[in-house]
Amino acid sequence: MTLRKISKEQPGNFEFTQENFEEAKKIIKKYPEGKQQSAVMSLLYLAQNQNDNWIPLSAMKYIGKLLGMPYIKVYEVATFYTMYNLSPVGKYFFQICTTTPCMIRGAYDLVNVCKKNISENQNELSKDKSCSWVEVECLGACINAPMIQINEDYYEDLDVEKTEKIIEQIKNNEKPKPGSYRGRKNSEPENNRKTLLNIKNA
Ligand code: FES
């Protein structure tokens, strides 16, 4: 579950950067005349990305005005879907899957690494405020378990050592490489496939 609590500390004002404003206009244009409010989810996501991974109330009001819809309707959408964070999270936001396939492959070892190297509790910023972590339900990469989503990217086939390395790289302002950490391409079998050998590109 991502952070559903509305932050007590709210910035007074929000507006899209020029670049995001242009992007918002493009998104709105995708919808037929009179149905522009359907762009609300995409615009909330854009606002979240612009605002270091969380959505302040001022962004909901701004989006409501942009789409000509009541603020309360934007608020309802933002508070319903768990992909929207309503309080500050780290600039690097670790979502650790702890559903069964990841759990039996060591997800709680990764949770312990995050407890040690980021913050003792989930939804709490690290001392340098750069990172936070949270446990989430299945992220659809079970075949590469255990895995963590960090912002937009999936980091898969992890273990304690590799997760520590990823955190260290992030803290050194380096970008760790997303994907499998056991050298697999996507979800291909390790040590070559054993079945469907007569089918090319299977
Ligand atoms: S169980 Fe972890 S990605 Fe599906």
Coordinates of N, CA and C and ligand atoms in Angstrom, one line a residue:
M1 N 0.8 -1.2 0.0 CA 0.0 0.0 0.0 C 0.9 1.2 0.0
T2 N 0.6 2.1 -0.9 CA 1.4 3.4 -0.9 C 0.8 4.3 0.1
L3 N 1.4 5.5 0.3 CA 1.0 6.4 1.4 C -0.3 7.1 1.1
R4 N -1.4 6.7 1.8 CA -2.7 7.3 1.6 C -3.0 8.5 2.4
K5 N -2.1 8.8 3.4 CA -2.4 9.9 4.3 C -2.1 11.2 3.6
I6 N -3.0 12.2 3.7 CA -2.8 13.5 3.2 C -1.8 14.2 4.1
S7 N -0.7 14.8 3.4 CA 0.3 15.4 4.2 C -0.3 16.7 4.9
K8 N 0.2 16.9 6.2 CA -0.2 18.1 6.9 C 0.5 19.3 6.3
E9 N 1.7 19.1 5.8 CA 2.4 20.2 5.2 C 2.2 20.2 3.7
Q10 N 1.6 21.3 3.3 CA 1.3 21.4 1.9 C 1.9 22.7 1.3
P11 N 2.5 22.6 0.1 CA 2.9 23.8 -0.6 C 1.8 24.7 -1.0
G12 N 1.9 26.0 -0.9 CA 0.8 26.9 -1.2 C 0.3 26.8 -2.6
N13 N 1.2 26.6 -3.5 CA 0.9 26.8 -4.9 C 1.4 25.6 -5.8
F14 N 0.7 25.3 -6.9 CA 1.3 24.3 -7.8 C 0.9 24.7 -9.2
E15 N 1.8 24.7 -10.1 CA 1.4 24.7 -11.5 C 2.4 23.9 -12.4
F16 N 2.0 23.4 -13.5 CA 2.8 22.7 -14.3 C 4.0 23.5 -14.9
T17 N 5.1 22.9 -15.0 CA 6.2 23.6 -15.8 C 5.7 23.8 -17.2
Q18 N 6.4 24.6 -18.0 CA 6.0 24.9 -19.3 C 5.9 23.5 -20.1
E19 N 7.0 22.7 -19.9 CA 7.1 21.4 -20.6 C 5.9 20.5 -20.3
N20 N 5.6 20.4 -19.0 CA 4.5 19.6 -18.6 C 3.1 20.2 -19.0
F21 N 3.1 21.5 -19.0 CA 1.8 22.1 -19.5 C 1.5 21.7 -20.9
E22 N 2.6 21.7 -21.7 CA 2.4 21.3 -23.2 C 2.0 19.9 -23.2
E23 N 2.6 19.0 -22.4 CA 2.3 17.6 -22.3 C 0.8 17.4 -21.9
A24 N 0.4 18.2 -20.9 CA -1.0 18.1 -20.4 C -2.0 18.5 -21.6
K25 N -1.6 19.5 -22.3 CA -2.5 19.9 -23.5 C -2.6 18.8 -24.5
K26 N -1.5 18.1 -24.7 CA -1.5 17.0 -25.7 C -2.4 15.8 -25.1
I27 N -2.3 15.6 -23.8 CA -3.1 14.5 -23.2 C -4.6 14.8 -23.3
I28 N -4.9 16.1 -23.0 CA -6.3 16.5 -23.0 C -6.9 16.3 -24.4
K29 N -6.1 16.7 -25.4 CA -6.6 16.6 -26.8 C -7.0 15.2 -27.2
K30 N -6.5 14.2 -26.5 CA -6.8 12.8 -26.9 C -8.2 12.5 -26.7
Y31 N -8.9 13.3 -25.9 CA -10.3 12.9 -25.5 C -11.3 13.8 -26.3
P32 N -12.4 13.2 -26.7 CA -13.4 13.9 -27.5 C -14.0 15.1 -26.7
E33 N -14.4 16.1 -27.5 CA -15.0 17.3 -27.0 C -16.0 17.0 -25.8
G34 N -15.9 17.7 -24.7 CA -16.8 17.4 -23.6 C -16.4 16.3 -22.7
K35 N -15.3 15.6 -23.1 CA -14.9 14.4 -22.2 C -13.5 14.7 -21.7
Q36 N -13.1 15.9 -21.7 CA -11.7 16.3 -21.2 C -11.4 15.8 -19.8
Q37 N -12.4 15.7 -19.0 CA -12.2 15.4 -17.6 C -11.6 14.0 -17.5
S38 N -11.7 13.2 -18.5 CA -11.2 11.8 -18.5 C -9.6 11.8 -18.4
A39 N -9.0 13.0 -18.7 CA -7.6 13.1 -18.6 C -7.1 13.2 -17.2
V40 N -8.0 13.2 -16.2 CA -7.6 13.5 -14.8 C -6.5 12.6 -14.3
M41 N -6.6 11.3 -14.6 CA -5.6 10.4 -14.0 C -4.2 10.7 -14.6
S42 N -4.1 10.9 -15.9 CA -2.8 11.2 -16.5 C -2.3 12.5 -16.0
L43 N -3.1 13.5 -15.8 CA -2.6 14.7 -15.3 C -2.1 14.6 -13.8
L44 N -2.8 13.8 -13.0 CA -2.4 13.6 -11.7 C -1.0 12.9 -11.7
Y45 N -0.8 12.0 -12.6 CA 0.5 11.2 -12.7 C 1.6 12.2 -13.1
L46 N 1.3 13.1 -14.0 CA 2.2 14.1 -14.5 C 2.6 15.0 -13.3
A47 N 1.6 15.4 -12.5 CA 1.9 16.3 -11.4 C 2.7 15.5 -10.3
Q48 N 2.5 14.3 -10.1 CA 3.2 13.5 -9.2 C 4.7 13.4 -9.6
N49 N 4.9 13.2 -10.9 CA 6.3 13.1 -11.4 C 7.0 14.4 -11.2
Q50 N 6.3 15.5 -11.5 CA 6.9 16.8 -11.4 C 7.2 17.2 -9.9
N51 N 6.4 16.7 -9.0 CA 6.6 17.1 -7.6 C 7.3 16.0 -6.7
D52 N 8.4 15.5 -7.2 CA 9.2 14.5 -6.5 C 8.3 13.3 -5.9
N53 N 7.4 12.8 -6.8 CA 6.7 11.6 -6.4 C 5.5 11.7 -5.5
W54 N 5.0 12.9 -5.2 CA 3.8 13.0 -4.5 C 2.9 14.2 -5.0
I55 N 1.6 14.1 -4.6 CA 0.6 15.1 -5.2 C 0.1 15.9 -4.0
P56 N 0.4 17.2 -4.0 CA -0.2 18.1 -3.0 C -1.6 18.5 -3.4
L57 N -2.3 19.0 -2.4 CA -3.7 19.4 -2.6 C -3.8 20.5 -3.7
S58 N -2.7 21.4 -3.7 CA -2.7 22.5 -4.6 C -2.7 22.0 -6.1
A59 N -2.0 20.8 -6.3 CA -2.0 20.3 -7.6 C -3.4 19.7 -8.0
M60 N -4.1 19.2 -7.0 CA -5.5 18.7 -7.4 C -6.4 19.9 -7.8
K61 N -6.2 21.0 -7.0 CA -7.0 22.2 -7.3 C -6.7 22.7 -8.7
Y62 N -5.4 22.7 -9.0 CA -4.9 23.2 -10.3 C -5.4 22.4 -11.4
I63 N -5.4 21.1 -11.3 CA -5.8 20.1 -12.3 C -7.4 20.3 -12.5
G64 N -8.1 20.5 -11.4 CA -9.5 20.7 -11.4 C -9.8 21.9 -12.3
K65 N -9.1 23.0 -12.1 CA -9.3 24.2 -12.9 C -9.0 24.0 -14.4
L66 N -7.9 23.3 -14.6 CA -7.4 23.0 -16.0 C -8.5 22.2 -16.7
L67 N -9.1 21.3 -16.0 CA -10.1 20.4 -16.7 C -11.5 20.8 -16.5
G68 N -11.7 21.9 -15.8 CA -13.1 22.4 -15.6 C -13.9 21.4 -14.8
M69 N -13.3 20.8 -13.8 CA -14.0 19.9 -13.0 C -13.9 20.3 -11.5
P70 N -14.9 20.0 -10.7 CA -14.8 20.3 -9.3 C -13.6 19.7 -8.6
Y71 N -12.9 20.4 -7.7 CA -11.8 20.0 -7.0 C -12.1 18.7 -6.2
I72 N -13.3 18.5 -5.7 CA -13.6 17.3 -4.9 C -13.6 16.1 -5.8
K73 N -13.9 16.2 -7.1 CA -13.9 15.1 -8.0 C -12.4 14.6 -8.2
V74 N -11.5 15.6 -8.4 CA -10.1 15.3 -8.6 C -9.6 14.6 -7.3
Y75 N -10.0 15.2 -6.2 CA -9.6 14.6 -4.9 C -10.0 13.2 -4.7
E76 N -11.3 12.9 -5.1 CA -11.8 11.5 -5.0 C -10.9 10.6 -5.8
V77 N -10.5 11.0 -7.0 CA -9.7 10.1 -7.9 C -8.3 9.9 -7.2
A78 N -7.7 11.0 -6.8 CA -6.4 11.0 -6.2 C -6.3 10.1 -5.0
T79 N -7.4 10.2 -4.2 CA -7.4 9.4 -2.9 C -7.8 8.0 -3.1
F80 N -8.3 7.6 -4.2 CA -8.8 6.3 -4.4 C -7.7 5.3 -4.9
Y81 N -6.9 5.8 -5.9 CA -5.9 4.9 -6.5 C -4.6 4.9 -5.7
T82 N -4.1 3.7 -5.5 CA -2.9 3.6 -4.6 C -1.6 4.0 -5.3
M83 N -1.6 4.3 -6.6 CA -0.4 4.7 -7.3 C -0.1 6.2 -7.0
Y84 N -1.1 6.9 -6.5 CA -0.8 8.3 -6.2 C -0.4 8.4 -4.7
N85 N 0.7 9.1 -4.5 CA 1.2 9.4 -3.1 C 0.7 10.7 -2.7
L86 N 0.1 10.8 -1.5 CA -0.5 12.0 -1.0 C 0.3 12.7 0.1
S87 N 1.5 12.1 0.4 CA 2.5 12.8 1.3 C 3.8 12.6 0.7
P88 N 4.8 13.4 1.1 CA 6.1 13.3 0.5 C 6.7 11.9 0.6
V89 N 7.3 11.4 -0.4 CA 8.1 10.1 -0.4 C 9.5 10.5 -0.9
G90 N 10.4 9.6 -0.9 CA 11.7 9.9 -1.3 C 11.7 10.2 -2.8
K91 N 12.7 11.0 -3.2 CA 12.9 11.3 -4.6 C 13.1 9.9 -5.3
Y92 N 13.7 9.0 -4.6 CA 13.8 7.6 -5.0 C 12.9 6.8 -4.2
F93 N 11.8 6.3 -4.8 CA 10.8 5.7 -4.1 C 10.8 4.2 -4.3
F94 N 11.2 3.4 -3.3 CA 11.3 1.9 -3.4 C 10.0 1.3 -3.1
Q95 N 9.4 0.5 -4.0 CA 8.2 -0.2 -3.7 C 8.6 -1.7 -3.8
I96 N 8.6 -2.3 -2.6 CA 9.1 -3.7 -2.5 C 7.9 -4.7 -2.6
C97 N 7.9 -5.5 -3.5 CA 6.8 -6.5 -3.6 C 7.0 -7.6 -2.6
T98 N 5.9 -7.8 -1.7 CA 6.1 -8.9 -0.7 C 4.9 -9.9 -0.8
T99 N 4.3 -9.9 -2.0 CA 3.3 -11.0 -2.3 C 4.0 -12.3 -2.4
T100 N 3.2 -13.4 -2.3 CA 3.8 -14.7 -2.1 C 5.0 -15.1 -2.9
P101 N 4.9 -15.0 -4.3 CA 6.1 -15.5 -5.1 C 7.4 -14.7 -4.7
C102 N 7.3 -13.4 -4.5 CA 8.4 -12.6 -4.0 C 8.8 -12.9 -2.6
M103 N 7.8 -13.2 -1.8 CA 8.0 -13.4 -0.4 C 8.8 -14.7 -0.2
I104 N 8.4 -15.8 -1.0 CA 9.2 -17.0 -0.8 C 10.6 -17.0 -1.4
R105 N 10.8 -16.0 -2.3 CA 12.1 -15.9 -2.9 C 13.0 -14.8 -2.1
G106 N 12.5 -14.4 -0.9 CA 13.4 -13.5 -0.1 C 13.0 -12.1 0.0
A107 N 11.8 -11.7 -0.4 CA 11.4 -10.3 -0.3 C 11.7 -9.6 1.0
Y108 N 11.4 -10.4 2.1 CA 11.6 -9.8 3.4 C 13.1 -9.5 3.8
D109 N 14.0 -10.2 3.1 CA 15.4 -9.9 3.2 C 15.7 -8.5 2.6
L110 N 15.0 -8.2 1.5 CA 15.1 -6.9 0.8 C 14.5 -5.8 1.7
V111 N 13.4 -6.2 2.4 CA 12.7 -5.2 3.3 C 13.7 -4.9 4.4
N112 N 14.4 -5.9 4.9 CA 15.4 -5.6 6.0 C 16.6 -4.7 5.5
V113 N 17.0 -4.9 4.2 CA 18.0 -4.1 3.7 C 17.5 -2.6 3.7
C114 N 16.3 -2.4 3.3 CA 15.7 -1.1 3.2 C 15.6 -0.5 4.6
K115 N 15.2 -1.3 5.6 CA 15.1 -0.9 6.9 C 16.5 -0.4 7.4
K116 N 17.5 -1.1 7.1 CA 18.8 -0.8 7.6 C 19.4 0.4 6.8
N117 N 19.2 0.5 5.5 CA 19.9 1.5 4.7 C 19.1 2.7 4.3
I118 N 17.8 2.6 4.5 CA 16.9 3.8 4.1 C 16.3 4.3 5.4
S119 N 15.3 3.6 6.0 CA 14.7 4.1 7.2 C 14.1 2.9 7.9
E120 N 14.0 3.0 9.2 CA 13.5 1.9 10.0 C 12.1 1.5 9.6
N121 N 11.2 2.5 9.3 CA 9.8 2.2 9.0 C 9.5 2.6 7.6
Q122 N 8.5 1.9 7.0 CA 8.1 2.2 5.7 C 7.4 3.6 5.7
N123 N 7.4 4.2 4.6 CA 6.8 5.6 4.4 C 7.5 6.6 5.3
E124 N 8.8 6.4 5.5 CA 9.5 7.4 6.3 C 10.7 7.8 5.4
L125 N 11.1 9.0 5.4 CA 12.2 9.5 4.5 C 13.5 9.1 5.2
S126 N 14.5 8.7 4.3 CA 15.8 8.5 4.8 C 16.4 9.8 5.4
K127 N 17.5 9.7 6.2 CA 18.0 10.9 6.8 C 18.3 12.0 5.8
D128 N 18.9 11.6 4.7 CA 19.2 12.6 3.7 C 18.0 13.0 2.8
K129 N 16.9 12.5 3.1 CA 15.6 12.7 2.5 C 15.5 12.3 1.0
S130 N 16.5 11.5 0.6 CA 16.5 11.1 -0.8 C 15.7 9.9 -1.1
C131 N 15.5 9.0 -0.1 CA 14.8 7.7 -0.4 C 13.7 7.4 0.6
S132 N 12.7 6.6 0.2 CA 11.8 6.0 1.1 C 11.4 4.7 0.5
W133 N 10.8 3.8 1.4 CA 10.4 2.5 0.8 C 9.0 2.2 1.4
V134 N 8.4 1.2 0.7 CA 7.0 0.8 1.1 C 6.8 -0.6 0.6
E135 N 6.1 -1.4 1.3 CA 5.7 -2.8 0.9 C 4.5 -2.7 0.0
V136 N 4.5 -3.4 -1.2 CA 3.3 -3.3 -2.0 C 2.9 -4.8 -2.4
E137 N 1.7 -4.8 -3.0 CA 1.3 -6.1 -3.6 C 1.9 -6.4 -4.9
C138 N 1.7 -7.5 -5.5 CA 2.3 -8.0 -6.7 C 2.4 -6.9 -7.8
L139 N 3.6 -6.8 -8.3 CA 3.8 -5.8 -9.4 C 3.9 -6.4 -10.8
G140 N 3.5 -7.7 -10.8 CA 3.4 -8.4 -12.1 C 4.8 -8.9 -12.7
A141 N 5.8 -8.9 -11.9 CA 7.1 -9.4 -12.3 C 7.5 -10.7 -11.5
C142 N 6.5 -11.5 -11.2 CA 6.7 -12.6 -10.2 C 7.8 -13.6 -10.7
I143 N 7.9 -13.7 -12.0 CA 8.9 -14.7 -12.6 C 10.3 -14.2 -12.3
N144 N 10.5 -12.9 -12.0 CA 11.8 -12.4 -11.7 C 11.9 -12.0 -10.2
A145 N 11.2 -12.8 -9.4 CA 11.1 -12.5 -8.0 C 12.5 -12.8 -7.3
P146 N 12.8 -12.1 -6.2 CA 12.1 -10.9 -5.7 C 12.5 -9.6 -6.4
M147 N 11.6 -8.7 -6.4 CA 11.9 -7.5 -7.1 C 11.4 -6.2 -6.4
I148 N 12.0 -5.1 -6.8 CA 11.6 -3.8 -6.3 C 11.4 -2.8 -7.4
Q149 N 10.3 -2.0 -7.4 CA 10.2 -0.9 -8.3 C 10.8 0.3 -7.7
I150 N 11.7 0.9 -8.4 CA 12.2 2.2 -7.9 C 11.8 3.3 -9.0
N151 N 11.0 4.2 -8.6 CA 10.4 5.2 -9.5 C 9.8 4.4 -10.7
E152 N 10.3 4.6 -11.9 CA 9.6 4.0 -13.0 C 10.2 2.6 -13.4
D153 N 11.2 2.2 -12.7 CA 12.0 1.0 -13.2 C 11.8 -0.2 -12.3
Y154 N 11.9 -1.3 -12.9 CA 11.9 -2.6 -12.1 C 13.3 -3.1 -12.0
Y155 N 13.6 -3.5 -10.7 CA 14.9 -4.2 -10.4 C 14.6 -5.6 -9.9
E156 N 15.1 -6.6 -10.7 CA 14.6 -7.9 -10.5 C 15.7 -8.9 -10.2
D157 N 15.2 -10.1 -9.7 CA 16.2 -11.2 -9.3 C 17.2 -10.7 -8.3
L158 N 16.6 -10.0 -7.3 CA 17.5 -9.4 -6.3 C 17.9 -10.3 -5.1
D159 N 18.9 -9.9 -4.4 CA 19.2 -10.5 -3.1 C 19.8 -9.4 -2.3
V160 N 20.2 -9.8 -1.1 CA 20.6 -8.7 -0.1 C 21.8 -7.9 -0.7
E161 N 22.8 -8.6 -1.1 CA 24.0 -7.9 -1.6 C 23.7 -6.9 -2.8
K162 N 22.9 -7.4 -3.7 CA 22.6 -6.6 -4.9 C 21.7 -5.4 -4.5
T163 N 20.8 -5.6 -3.6 CA 19.9 -4.5 -3.1 C 20.8 -3.4 -2.4
E164 N 21.7 -3.9 -1.6 CA 22.6 -2.9 -0.9 C 23.4 -2.1 -1.9
K165 N 23.9 -2.8 -3.0 CA 24.6 -2.1 -4.0 C 23.8 -1.0 -4.7
I166 N 22.5 -1.4 -5.0 CA 21.6 -0.5 -5.7 C 21.4 0.8 -4.8
I167 N 21.2 0.6 -3.5 CA 21.0 1.7 -2.6 C 22.3 2.6 -2.6
E168 N 23.4 1.9 -2.5 CA 24.7 2.7 -2.5 C 24.8 3.5 -3.7
Q169 N 24.5 2.9 -4.9 CA 24.7 3.7 -6.1 C 23.8 4.9 -6.1
I170 N 22.5 4.7 -5.7 CA 21.6 5.8 -5.7 C 22.1 6.9 -4.7
K171 N 22.6 6.5 -3.6 CA 23.1 7.5 -2.6 C 24.3 8.2 -3.2
N172 N 25.0 7.6 -4.1 CA 26.2 8.3 -4.7 C 25.8 9.0 -6.0
N173 N 24.5 9.2 -6.2 CA 23.9 9.9 -7.4 C 24.2 9.1 -8.7
E174 N 24.4 7.8 -8.6 CA 24.6 7.0 -9.8 C 23.2 6.4 -10.1
K175 N 23.0 6.0 -11.4 CA 21.8 5.4 -11.8 C 22.0 3.9 -11.9
P176 N 21.5 3.1 -11.0 CA 21.6 1.6 -11.2 C 20.9 1.1 -12.4
K177 N 21.4 0.0 -13.0 CA 20.8 -0.5 -14.2 C 19.5 -1.3 -13.8
P178 N 18.4 -1.0 -14.5 CA 17.2 -1.7 -14.2 C 17.3 -3.1 -14.8
G179 N 16.3 -4.0 -14.5 CA 16.2 -5.3 -15.1 C 16.7 -6.4 -14.1
S180 N 17.0 -7.5 -14.7 CA 17.4 -8.7 -14.0 C 18.9 -8.5 -13.4
Y181 N 19.0 -8.9 -12.1 CA 20.4 -8.9 -11.5 C 21.0 -10.3 -11.5
R182 N 20.4 -11.2 -12.3 CA 21.1 -12.5 -12.5 C 21.4 -12.7 -13.9
G183 N 21.4 -11.6 -14.6 CA 21.9 -11.6 -16.0 C 20.9 -12.1 -17.0
R184 N 19.6 -12.3 -16.6 CA 18.6 -12.8 -17.5 C 18.1 -11.7 -18.4
K185 N 17.8 -12.0 -19.6 CA 17.1 -11.0 -20.5 C 15.6 -11.2 -20.2
N186 N 15.0 -10.1 -19.8 CA 13.6 -10.1 -19.4 C 13.3 -11.3 -18.5
S187 N 12.4 -12.3 -18.9 CA 12.1 -13.4 -18.0 C 12.6 -14.7 -18.6
E188 N 13.6 -14.6 -19.4 CA 14.1 -15.9 -20.1 C 14.6 -16.9 -19.0
P189 N 14.6 -18.2 -19.3 CA 15.1 -19.1 -18.3 C 16.6 -19.0 -18.1
E190 N 17.1 -19.3 -16.9 CA 18.5 -19.3 -16.7 C 19.1 -20.5 -17.4
N191 N 20.4 -20.4 -17.9 CA 21.1 -21.5 -18.5 C 20.3 -22.0 -19.7
N192 N 19.8 -21.1 -20.5 CA 19.1 -21.5 -21.8 C 17.8 -22.3 -21.5
R193 N 16.9 -22.2 -22.5 CA 15.6 -22.9 -22.3 C 15.7 -24.4 -22.6
K194 N 14.8 -25.1 -21.9 CA 14.8 -26.5 -22.0 C 13.6 -27.1 -22.8
T195 N 12.7 -26.2 -23.1 CA 11.5 -26.6 -23.9 C 11.4 -25.8 -25.1
L196 N 10.4 -26.2 -26.0 CA 10.1 -25.4 -27.2 C 11.4 -25.2 -28.1
L197 N 12.3 -26.1 -28.0 CA 13.6 -25.9 -28.7 C 13.5 -25.8 -30.2
N198 N 12.4 -26.4 -30.8 CA 12.2 -26.3 -32.2 C 11.5 -25.1 -32.7
I199 N 11.2 -24.2 -31.8 CA 10.5 -22.9 -32.2 C 11.4 -21.8 -32.0
K200 N 11.7 -21.1 -33.2 CA 12.6 -20.0 -33.1 C 11.9 -18.8 -32.4
N201 N 12.7 -18.1 -31.6 CA 12.2 -16.9 -30.8 C 11.1 -17.3 -29.8
A202 N 11.0 -18.5 -29.4 CA 9.9 -18.9 -28.4 C 10.3 -18.2 -27.1
Ligands
FES1 S1 4.6 -11.6 -6.5 FE1 6.2 -10.0 -6.6 S2 5.9 -9.3 -8.6 FE2 4.3 -10.7 -8.4

